[in-house]
mmCIF file of C-alpha atoms in Angstrom:
data_model
loop_
_atom_site.group_PDB
_atom_site.id
_atom_site.type_symbol
_atom_site.label_atom_id
_atom_site.label_comp_id
_atom_site.label_asym_id
_atom_site.label_seq_id
_atom_site.Cartn_x
_atom_site.Cartn_y
_atom_site.Cartn_z
ATOM 1 C CA MET H 66 111.703 96.074 67.985
ATOM 2 C CA SER H 67 111.904 94.724 71.410
ATOM 3 C CA GLN H 68 115.219 94.340 73.109
ATOM 4 C CA THR H 69 116.797 91.225 74.950
ATOM 5 C CA VAL H 70 118.618 92.485 78.407
ATOM 6 C CA LYS H 71 119.688 90.908 81.559
ATOM 7 C CA GLY H 72 117.267 91.002 85.171
ATOM 8 C CA VAL H 73 116.702 89.178 88.011
ATOM 9 C CA ILE H 74 114.186 86.627 88.768
ATOM 10 C CA ALA H 75 112.412 85.083 91.714
ATOM 11 C CA ARG H 76 111.331 81.914 89.511
ATOM 12 C CA ALA H 77 109.239 79.470 92.279
ATOM 13 C CA LYS H 78 108.283 80.839 96.108
ATOM 14 C CA GLY H 79 111.578 80.682 97.816
ATOM 15 C CA ALA H 80 114.426 79.713 95.601
ATOM 16 C CA ARG H 81 117.483 81.310 95.077
ATOM 17 C CA VAL H 82 116.981 84.587 92.555
ATOM 18 C CA GLU H 83 118.394 84.240 88.992
ATOM 19 C CA VAL H 84 120.371 86.288 86.497
ATOM 20 C CA VAL H 85 118.547 85.477 82.953
ATOM 21 C CA ASP H 86 117.859 87.126 79.425
ATOM 22 C CA ILE H 87 114.851 89.147 79.615
ATOM 23 C CA VAL H 88 112.528 90.244 76.857
ATOM 24 C CA ILE H 89 111.731 94.609 77.232
ATOM 25 C CA PRO H 90 109.293 95.259 74.407
ATOM 26 C CA ASP H 91 109.154 98.744 73.139
ATOM 27 C CA PRO H 92 106.155 101.583 74.974
ATOM 28 C CA GLY H 93 102.823 101.143 74.011
ATOM 29 C CA PRO H 94 100.704 104.249 74.415
ATOM 30 C CA GLY H 95 100.924 105.826 78.047
ATOM 31 C CA GLU H 96 104.431 103.630 78.413
ATOM 32 C CA ALA H 97 108.360 104.697 78.784
ATOM 33 C CA VAL H 98 111.669 101.988 79.124
ATOM 34 C CA VAL H 99 113.654 103.203 81.625
ATOM 35 C CA GLN H 100 117.565 102.340 81.179
ATOM 36 C CA VAL H 101 117.163 101.349 85.070
ATOM 37 C CA GLN H 102 121.319 102.639 86.545
ATOM 38 C CA ALA H 103 120.895 101.758 89.984
ATOM 39 C CA CYS H 104 118.167 99.734 92.123
ATOM 40 C CA GLY H 105 118.303 99.131 95.984
ATOM 41 C CA VAL H 106 117.802 95.951 97.869
ATOM 42 C CA CYS H 107 113.917 96.421 99.738
ATOM 43 C CA HIS H 108 112.586 93.570 102.010
ATOM 44 C CA THR H 109 109.615 93.849 99.602
ATOM 45 C CA ASP H 110 111.891 92.590 96.912
ATOM 46 C CA LEU H 111 112.700 89.424 99.526
ATOM 47 C CA HIS H 112 108.649 89.484 100.249
ATOM 48 C CA TYR H 113 108.430 88.505 96.712
ATOM 49 C CA ARG H 114 110.385 85.933 96.589
ATOM 50 C CA GLU H 115 109.134 83.947 99.961
ATOM 51 C CA GLY H 116 105.738 83.937 98.310
ATOM 52 C CA GLY H 117 105.011 86.831 100.768
ATOM 53 C CA ILE H 118 103.108 89.193 98.648
ATOM 54 C CA ASN H 119 101.165 86.401 95.720
ATOM 55 C CA ASP H 120 102.526 83.519 94.391
ATOM 56 C CA ASP H 121 102.151 84.977 90.369
ATOM 57 C CA PHE H 122 105.812 83.759 89.582
ATOM 58 C CA PRO H 123 108.357 84.160 87.587
ATOM 59 C CA PHE H 124 109.067 87.528 89.158
ATOM 60 C CA LEU H 125 110.861 89.846 88.075
ATOM 61 C CA LEU H 126 112.448 91.837 91.248
ATOM 62 C CA GLY H 127 113.461 94.795 92.330
ATOM 63 C CA HIS H 128 111.783 98.764 92.370
ATOM 64 C CA GLU H 129 113.628 101.206 94.455
ATOM 65 C CA ALA H 130 115.485 102.776 91.354
ATOM 66 C CA ALA H 131 116.733 105.757 88.911
ATOM 67 C CA GLY H 132 117.291 105.595 85.546
ATOM 68 C CA ILE H 133 116.981 107.265 82.207
ATOM 69 C CA VAL H 134 114.617 107.514 79.781
ATOM 70 C CA GLU H 135 115.362 105.914 76.368
ATOM 71 C CA ALA H 136 111.961 105.509 75.395
ATOM 72 C CA VAL H 137 108.495 106.296 75.231
ATOM 73 C CA GLY H 138 105.231 105.546 73.725
ATOM 74 C CA ASP H 139 101.819 107.517 71.854
ATOM 75 C CA GLY H 140 100.496 110.224 73.994
ATOM 76 C CA VAL H 141 103.257 110.152 76.626
ATOM 77 C CA THR H 142 104.056 113.778 78.219
ATOM 78 C CA GLU H 143 105.103 113.305 81.496
ATOM 79 C CA VAL H 144 108.395 112.691 81.171
ATOM 80 C CA ALA H 145 111.029 112.515 77.261
ATOM 81 C CA PRO H 146 113.935 109.957 76.255
ATOM 82 C CA GLY H 147 117.123 111.056 77.906
ATOM 83 C CA ASP H 148 115.028 112.116 81.277
ATOM 84 C CA PHE H 149 116.598 111.305 85.026
ATOM 85 C CA VAL H 150 113.931 109.858 86.864
ATOM 86 C CA ILE H 151 113.166 107.811 89.785
ATOM 87 C CA LEU H 152 110.697 105.628 89.344
ATOM 88 C CA ASN H 153 107.345 104.882 91.904
ATOM 89 C CA TRP H 154 104.800 102.292 92.285
ATOM 90 C CA ARG H 155 102.339 104.881 92.354
ATOM 91 C CA ALA H 156 100.730 106.254 89.361
ATOM 92 C CA VAL H 157 98.439 108.504 90.531
ATOM 93 C CA CYS H 158 95.194 108.249 87.474
ATOM 94 C CA GLY H 159 93.917 111.521 88.100
ATOM 95 C CA GLU H 160 89.985 110.637 87.645
ATOM 96 C CA CYS H 161 88.920 108.760 90.882
ATOM 97 C CA ARG H 162 87.629 109.683 93.929
ATOM 98 C CA ALA H 163 90.759 110.625 96.079
ATOM 99 C CA CYS H 164 92.031 112.331 93.155
ATOM 100 C CA HIS H 165 89.333 114.633 91.940
ATOM 101 C CA LYS H 166 89.215 115.272 96.208
ATOM 102 C CA GLY H 167 92.140 117.028 95.814
ATOM 103 C CA LYS H 168 93.929 113.948 97.647
ATOM 104 C CA PRO H 169 96.504 112.343 94.773
ATOM 105 C CA GLN H 170 98.750 111.173 97.427
ATOM 106 C CA TYR H 171 96.100 108.111 97.889
ATOM 107 C CA CYS H 172 95.107 107.798 94.659
ATOM 108 C CA PHE H 173 92.638 104.109 94.197
ATOM 109 C CA ASN H 174 93.330 103.714 90.545
ATOM 110 C CA THR H 175 97.377 103.433 90.650
ATOM 111 C CA HIS H 176 98.284 101.583 87.095
ATOM 112 C CA ASN H 177 101.269 100.174 85.519
ATOM 113 C CA ALA H 178 102.531 99.041 81.849
ATOM 114 C CA ARG H 179 100.370 97.067 80.353
ATOM 115 C CA GLN H 180 101.961 94.919 77.938
ATOM 116 C CA LYS H 181 103.963 92.126 79.745
ATOM 117 C CA MET H 182 107.953 91.774 79.727
ATOM 118 C CA THR H 183 108.725 88.168 79.160
ATOM 119 C CA LEU H 184 111.594 85.648 79.950
ATOM 120 C CA THR H 185 113.483 84.732 76.663
ATOM 121 C CA ASP H 186 110.553 81.923 76.132
ATOM 122 C CA GLY H 187 107.287 83.543 76.286
ATOM 123 C CA THR H 188 107.008 83.958 80.375
ATOM 124 C CA GLU H 189 105.216 86.461 81.175
ATOM 125 C CA LEU H 190 106.950 87.718 83.998
ATOM 126 C CA SER H 191 105.545 89.676 87.260
ATOM 127 C CA PRO H 192 107.465 93.245 87.748
ATOM 128 C CA ALA H 193 107.804 93.786 91.478
ATOM 129 C CA LEU H 194 105.137 96.492 92.324
ATOM 130 C CA GLY H 195 104.601 97.022 88.726
ATOM 131 C CA ILE H 196 108.361 98.003 88.011
ATOM 132 C CA GLY H 197 110.575 95.040 88.053
ATOM 133 C CA ALA H 198 114.352 97.433 87.559
ATOM 134 C CA PHE H 199 116.751 94.620 89.323
ATOM 135 C CA ALA H 200 117.179 94.832 85.345
ATOM 136 C CA GLU H 201 119.224 96.347 82.394
ATOM 137 C CA LYS H 202 116.360 98.364 81.068
ATOM 138 C CA THR H 203 113.070 98.440 82.369
ATOM 139 C CA LEU H 204 109.047 99.003 80.784
ATOM 140 C CA VAL H 205 107.091 100.735 83.015
ATOM 141 C CA ALA H 206 103.659 103.241 83.125
ATOM 142 C CA ALA H 207 105.420 106.731 81.803
ATOM 143 C CA GLY H 208 103.122 108.081 85.249
ATOM 144 C CA GLN H 209 106.016 105.729 87.232
ATOM 145 C CA CYS H 210 108.283 107.871 85.887
ATOM 146 C CA THR H 211 108.846 111.476 87.663
ATOM 147 C CA LYS H 212 111.528 113.901 86.186
ATOM 148 C CA VAL H 213 114.604 114.781 89.353
ATOM 149 C CA ALA H 214 117.326 116.842 88.787
ATOM 150 C CA THR H 215 119.930 114.869 87.629
ATOM 151 C CA SER H 216 121.621 112.842 90.647
ATOM 152 C CA ASP H 217 123.923 109.533 91.890
ATOM 153 C CA PRO H 218 121.065 106.989 90.896
ATOM 154 C CA ALA H 219 121.894 104.843 93.691
ATOM 155 C CA VAL H 220 121.358 107.628 96.188
ATOM 156 C CA VAL H 221 119.033 109.389 94.614
ATOM 157 C CA GLY H 222 116.566 105.987 93.731
ATOM 158 C CA LEU H 223 115.920 104.855 97.196
ATOM 159 C CA LEU H 224 113.656 107.338 97.462
ATOM 160 C CA GLY H 225 111.526 105.001 95.700
ATOM 161 C CA CYS H 226 110.552 103.121 98.126
ATOM 162 C CA GLY H 227 111.861 102.777 101.330
ATOM 163 C CA VAL H 228 113.168 106.335 102.652
ATOM 164 C CA MET H 229 110.318 107.731 100.962
ATOM 165 C CA ALA H 230 107.780 105.645 102.611
ATOM 166 C CA GLY H 231 110.053 106.657 106.417
ATOM 167 C CA PHE H 232 110.638 110.077 105.329
ATOM 168 C CA GLY H 233 106.399 110.351 104.474
ATOM 169 C CA ALA H 234 105.509 107.858 107.440
ATOM 170 C CA ALA H 235 106.662 111.047 109.819
ATOM 171 C CA VAL H 236 106.488 114.776 107.924
ATOM 172 C CA ASN H 237 103.679 113.936 105.690
ATOM 173 C CA THR H 238 101.314 110.810 107.653
ATOM 174 C CA GLY H 239 102.482 112.202 111.216
ATOM 175 C CA GLY H 240 103.090 115.732 110.392
ATOM 176 C CA VAL H 241 105.974 116.512 112.526
ATOM 177 C CA LYS H 242 106.880 119.823 112.088
ATOM 178 C CA LEU H 243 108.955 122.328 114.843
ATOM 179 C CA GLY H 244 110.003 121.552 117.948
ATOM 180 C CA ASP H 245 107.590 118.439 118.322
ATOM 181 C CA SER H 246 108.895 115.345 119.794
ATOM 182 C CA ILE H 247 109.077 111.645 117.956
ATOM 183 C CA ALA H 248 109.553 108.258 118.921
ATOM 184 C CA VAL H 249 110.384 105.001 116.483
ATOM 185 C CA ILE H 250 110.206 102.500 116.934
ATOM 186 C CA GLY H 251 112.556 100.312 114.284
ATOM 187 C CA CYS H 252 115.501 101.862 113.133
ATOM 188 C CA GLY H 253 115.948 99.805 109.664
ATOM 189 C CA GLY H 254 116.199 102.272 106.815
ATOM 190 C CA VAL H 255 112.150 103.184 107.041
ATOM 191 C CA GLY H 256 112.488 103.794 110.318
ATOM 192 C CA ASN H 257 115.960 105.944 110.403
ATOM 193 C CA ALA H 258 114.796 107.831 107.337
ATOM 194 C CA ALA H 259 112.168 109.018 109.672
ATOM 195 C CA ILE H 260 114.320 110.088 112.035
ATOM 196 C CA ALA H 261 116.080 111.723 109.368
ATOM 197 C CA GLY H 262 112.798 113.532 107.637
ATOM 198 C CA ALA H 263 112.113 114.181 111.766
ATOM 199 C CA LYS H 264 115.826 116.434 112.050
ATOM 200 C CA VAL H 265 115.298 118.235 108.484
ATOM 201 C CA VAL H 266 111.846 119.718 109.899
ATOM 202 C CA GLY H 267 113.226 120.618 113.418
ATOM 203 C CA ALA H 268 111.260 118.006 115.521
ATOM 204 C CA THR H 269 113.282 118.774 118.380
ATOM 205 C CA THR H 270 113.232 115.166 120.905
ATOM 206 C CA ILE H 271 113.867 112.190 118.625
ATOM 207 C CA ILE H 272 113.964 109.030 120.281
ATOM 208 C CA ALA H 273 114.718 106.216 118.243
ATOM 209 C CA VAL H 274 113.883 102.249 119.405
ATOM 210 C CA ASP H 275 115.335 99.238 118.822
ATOM 211 C CA VAL H 276 116.695 95.827 120.009
ATOM 212 C CA ASP H 277 120.248 96.378 118.067
ATOM 213 C CA ASP H 278 122.719 98.475 119.175
ATOM 214 C CA ARG H 279 123.913 99.266 115.726
ATOM 215 C CA LYS H 280 120.969 100.053 114.271
ATOM 216 C CA LEU H 281 121.008 102.396 116.952
ATOM 217 C CA GLU H 282 124.414 103.997 116.489
ATOM 218 C CA TRP H 283 122.916 104.295 112.763
ATOM 219 C CA ALA H 284 120.121 106.180 113.938
ATOM 220 C CA ARG H 285 121.980 108.437 115.938
ATOM 221 C CA GLN H 286 124.079 109.365 113.264
ATOM 222 C CA PHE H 287 120.417 109.819 110.671
ATOM 223 C CA GLY H 288 120.024 112.555 114.393
ATOM 224 C CA ALA H 289 118.389 110.997 117.070
ATOM 225 C CA THR H 290 118.503 113.082 120.111
ATOM 226 C CA HIS H 291 118.713 110.035 122.288
ATOM 227 C CA THR H 292 118.349 106.044 121.702
ATOM 228 C CA VAL H 293 116.328 103.459 123.503
ATOM 229 C CA ASN H 294 117.371 99.222 123.591
ATOM 230 C CA SER H 295 114.236 97.738 123.913
ATOM 231 C CA ARG H 296 115.656 94.448 125.023
ATOM 232 C CA GLU H 297 117.614 96.039 128.099
ATOM 233 C CA VAL H 298 114.472 98.596 129.028
ATOM 234 C CA ASP H 299 110.968 98.874 129.179
ATOM 235 C CA ALA H 300 110.214 101.550 126.263
ATOM 236 C CA VAL H 301 107.053 103.450 126.643
ATOM 237 C CA GLU H 302 108.697 104.034 130.345
ATOM 238 C CA LYS H 303 111.711 105.503 128.886
ATOM 239 C CA ILE H 304 109.591 107.553 126.130
ATOM 240 C CA ARG H 305 107.799 109.201 128.670
ATOM 241 C CA GLU H 306 110.962 109.544 130.793
ATOM 242 C CA LEU H 307 112.496 110.998 127.670
ATOM 243 C CA THR H 308 109.251 113.270 127.330
ATOM 244 C CA GLY H 309 108.481 115.540 130.445
ATOM 245 C CA SER H 310 106.612 111.776 131.337
ATOM 246 C CA TYR H 311 104.025 113.224 128.554
ATOM 247 C CA GLY H 312 104.625 110.280 125.573
ATOM 248 C CA ALA H 313 106.007 111.431 122.166
ATOM 249 C CA ASP H 314 103.226 113.950 119.815
ATOM 250 C CA VAL H 315 104.075 111.082 116.831
ATOM 251 C CA VAL H 316 105.116 107.624 117.645
ATOM 252 C CA VAL H 317 106.266 105.979 114.481
ATOM 253 C CA GLU H 318 106.024 102.271 114.237
ATOM 254 C CA ALA H 319 108.120 100.718 111.110
ATOM 255 C CA VAL H 320 107.811 96.919 112.090
ATOM 256 C CA GLY H 321 104.884 96.031 111.636
ATOM 257 C CA ARG H 322 104.640 93.704 115.452
ATOM 258 C CA PRO H 323 101.253 93.764 116.888
ATOM 259 C CA GLU H 324 103.831 94.161 120.599
ATOM 260 C CA THR H 325 105.842 96.990 118.536
ATOM 261 C CA TYR H 326 102.298 98.882 118.262
ATOM 262 C CA GLN H 327 101.333 98.281 121.613
ATOM 263 C CA GLN H 328 104.515 100.264 121.856
ATOM 264 C CA ALA H 329 104.003 102.476 120.250
ATOM 265 C CA PHE H 330 100.065 103.293 121.128
ATOM 266 C CA PHE H 331 101.191 103.830 125.002
ATOM 267 C CA ALA H 332 104.156 105.435 124.395
ATOM 268 C CA ARG H 333 102.184 108.764 122.982
ATOM 269 C CA ASP H 334 100.918 112.036 124.157
ATOM 270 C CA LEU H 335 97.558 112.812 124.896
ATOM 271 C CA ALA H 336 96.307 113.131 121.055
ATOM 272 C CA GLY H 337 99.124 112.125 119.952
ATOM 273 C CA THR H 338 99.717 110.255 116.869
ATOM 274 C CA VAL H 339 100.363 106.416 116.115
ATOM 275 C CA VAL H 340 101.779 105.790 112.561
ATOM 276 C CA LEU H 341 102.246 102.514 111.397
ATOM 277 C CA VAL H 342 104.369 102.239 108.165
ATOM 278 C CA GLY H 343 105.920 98.570 109.207
ATOM 279 C CA VAL H 344 104.099 96.191 106.767
ATOM 280 C CA PRO H 345 102.669 93.365 109.005
ATOM 281 C CA THR H 346 101.842 90.038 107.419
ATOM 282 C CA PRO H 347 98.232 89.376 106.790
ATOM 283 C CA ASP H 348 98.256 86.493 109.866
ATOM 284 C CA LEU H 349 98.863 89.314 112.523
ATOM 285 C CA LYS H 350 95.701 90.446 114.981
ATOM 286 C CA LEU H 351 95.981 93.267 117.069
ATOM 287 C CA GLU H 352 93.891 93.913 120.373
ATOM 288 C CA LEU H 353 93.621 96.317 122.532
ATOM 289 C CA PRO H 354 91.223 98.102 125.073
ATOM 290 C CA LEU H 355 89.109 100.124 123.379
ATOM 291 C CA ILE H 356 88.269 102.334 126.598
ATOM 292 C CA GLU H 357 92.323 103.474 126.276
ATOM 293 C CA ILE H 358 91.632 104.130 121.803
ATOM 294 C CA PHE H 359 88.662 106.630 123.354
ATOM 295 C CA GLY H 360 90.041 107.883 126.015
ATOM 296 C CA ARG H 361 92.995 109.163 124.775
ATOM 297 C CA GLY H 362 92.129 110.563 121.728
ATOM 298 C CA GLY H 363 94.125 111.878 118.975
ATOM 299 C CA SER H 364 94.545 109.613 115.537
ATOM 300 C CA LEU H 365 95.976 106.277 114.550
ATOM 301 C CA LYS H 366 97.340 105.879 110.715
ATOM 302 C CA SER H 367 98.616 103.934 108.565
ATOM 303 C CA SER H 368 100.794 105.390 105.817
ATOM 304 C CA TRP H 369 101.401 104.117 101.980
ATOM 305 C CA TYR H 370 104.032 105.698 100.476
ATOM 306 C CA GLY H 371 104.892 107.793 102.998
ATOM 307 C CA ASP H 372 101.089 109.609 101.817
ATOM 308 C CA CYS H 373 103.552 110.568 99.299
ATOM 309 C CA LEU H 374 103.351 112.754 95.647
ATOM 310 C CA PRO H 375 106.190 112.189 93.753
ATOM 311 C CA THR H 376 105.697 114.979 91.530
ATOM 312 C CA ARG H 377 105.613 116.879 94.574
ATOM 313 C CA ASP H 378 108.179 114.864 97.067
ATOM 314 C CA PHE H 379 110.750 113.799 95.086
ATOM 315 C CA PRO H 380 112.406 116.624 93.396
ATOM 316 C CA THR H 381 112.294 118.220 96.798
ATOM 317 C CA LEU H 382 114.026 115.495 98.809
ATOM 318 C CA VAL H 383 116.394 115.487 95.898
ATOM 319 C CA ALA H 384 116.737 119.403 96.436
ATOM 320 C CA LEU H 385 117.000 118.730 100.128
ATOM 321 C CA TYR H 386 120.025 116.043 99.694
ATOM 322 C CA GLU H 387 122.050 118.176 96.925
ATOM 323 C CA GLN H 388 121.943 121.182 99.379
ATOM 324 C CA GLY H 389 123.563 118.969 102.349
ATOM 325 C CA ARG H 390 120.415 118.932 104.661
ATOM 326 C CA PHE H 391 119.094 115.865 103.759
ATOM 327 C CA PRO H 392 121.470 112.993 104.204
ATOM 328 C CA LEU H 393 120.235 110.512 101.424
ATOM 329 C CA GLU H 394 124.027 108.523 100.921
ATOM 330 C CA GLN H 395 124.350 107.416 104.639
ATOM 331 C CA PHE H 396 121.710 104.607 103.543
ATOM 332 C CA VAL H 397 123.511 102.984 101.255
ATOM 333 C CA SER H 398 125.623 100.134 102.980
ATOM 334 C CA GLU H 399 127.533 99.102 99.714
ATOM 335 C CA ARG H 400 127.470 99.204 96.217
ATOM 336 C CA ILE H 401 127.037 95.897 94.115
ATOM 337 C CA GLU H 402 126.066 93.921 91.048
ATOM 338 C CA LEU H 403 123.015 91.811 89.864
ATOM 339 C CA GLU H 404 124.894 88.224 90.857
ATOM 340 C CA ASP H 405 125.423 89.625 94.651
ATOM 341 C CA ILE H 406 121.346 89.774 95.243
ATOM 342 C CA GLU H 407 120.982 86.954 97.061
ATOM 343 C CA ALA H 408 124.086 87.833 99.353
ATOM 344 C CA ALA H 409 122.880 91.601 99.508
ATOM 345 C CA PHE H 410 119.054 89.419 100.830
ATOM 346 C CA GLU H 411 121.511 87.722 103.548
ATOM 347 C CA LYS H 412 122.750 90.569 104.417
ATOM 348 C CA MET H 413 119.472 92.631 104.934
ATOM 349 C CA HIS H 414 118.067 89.315 106.950
ATOM 350 C CA LYS H 415 120.644 89.718 109.187
ATOM 351 C CA GLY H 416 120.175 92.934 109.846
ATOM 352 C CA GLU H 417 124.106 94.213 108.518
ATOM 353 C CA VAL H 418 122.869 96.745 105.559
ATOM 354 C CA LEU H 419 120.853 99.684 105.243
ATOM 355 C CA ARG H 420 120.463 99.429 102.233
ATOM 356 C CA SER H 421 122.687 97.147 99.323
ATOM 357 C CA VAL H 422 122.259 99.100 95.944
ATOM 358 C CA VAL H 423 122.640 96.809 92.600
ATOM 359 C CA GLU H 424 124.520 99.649 90.154
ATOM 360 C CA LEU H 425 124.083 99.033 86.218
#
């Protein structure tokens, strides 16, 4: 039997979000209903509200979440009712060419629940990233549920998107390792997660770059050894100065702008690695001298969800958090209710918070 619960929707482009009744169907084959305990307020949710993803309104927002599996459909073996899970938006198919090549983190056929959640009048909802977790309960593909050790859902739920994207950009995509130097351009939630990840694996020079001194102070708390305000100094020159004139082994671009990508490109060491994890808008263009790309060697990479494999990475990072080795709790700026999401969007837009987290 279907259930009616409270959820937060974006009904039209730019409209204020609304708390409304939504209908959750019983899970079908391969699906699960999850009782959401906490969900972070991510920039991607704001992009959905502003029509920056697509125009399939109304959207059921929220995707960076943790909770308890309430029920599962036929054929589900990954999780069972009562399991504590973090939701992910890349349910691996196991059958595509990437999966067959042993690279499931690049799965080209990730999937969501087949059934639709609706408004009480039957209007179908489009769940953000196939999750829709600004709701008391949500319906997802069972593969979107990653079982982990029980922990604070408001903290570990952040692994579902932004923190995993940043940590993975540095560690999985960039391959930062013991003794390396890394520069991170853009020190919001994703950038600071990259900094924290670099510290965990033993990078010795960790340079944070931003235009906001408040964010640079956050970066120091997450492990940055140096900070650079690029409004005041040339970021490329300063990164080179801090790395013996060579440039950083890895530079993570967590902004998604051509000008900051160019900074990342010229701030890396010869044969170093640039990782783009900041999300650009479709209209942006990049221009670089081709001879510089040829002459510098190394790697120019983009990072998809931190190139993570949720079943591998989520339990590991939860364990590191529980051991006190990964300061996940520092990303939680405030704990709020469903009714506070619009205000949280405003704080996020102003750069006043790393993460507002809805607790249900």
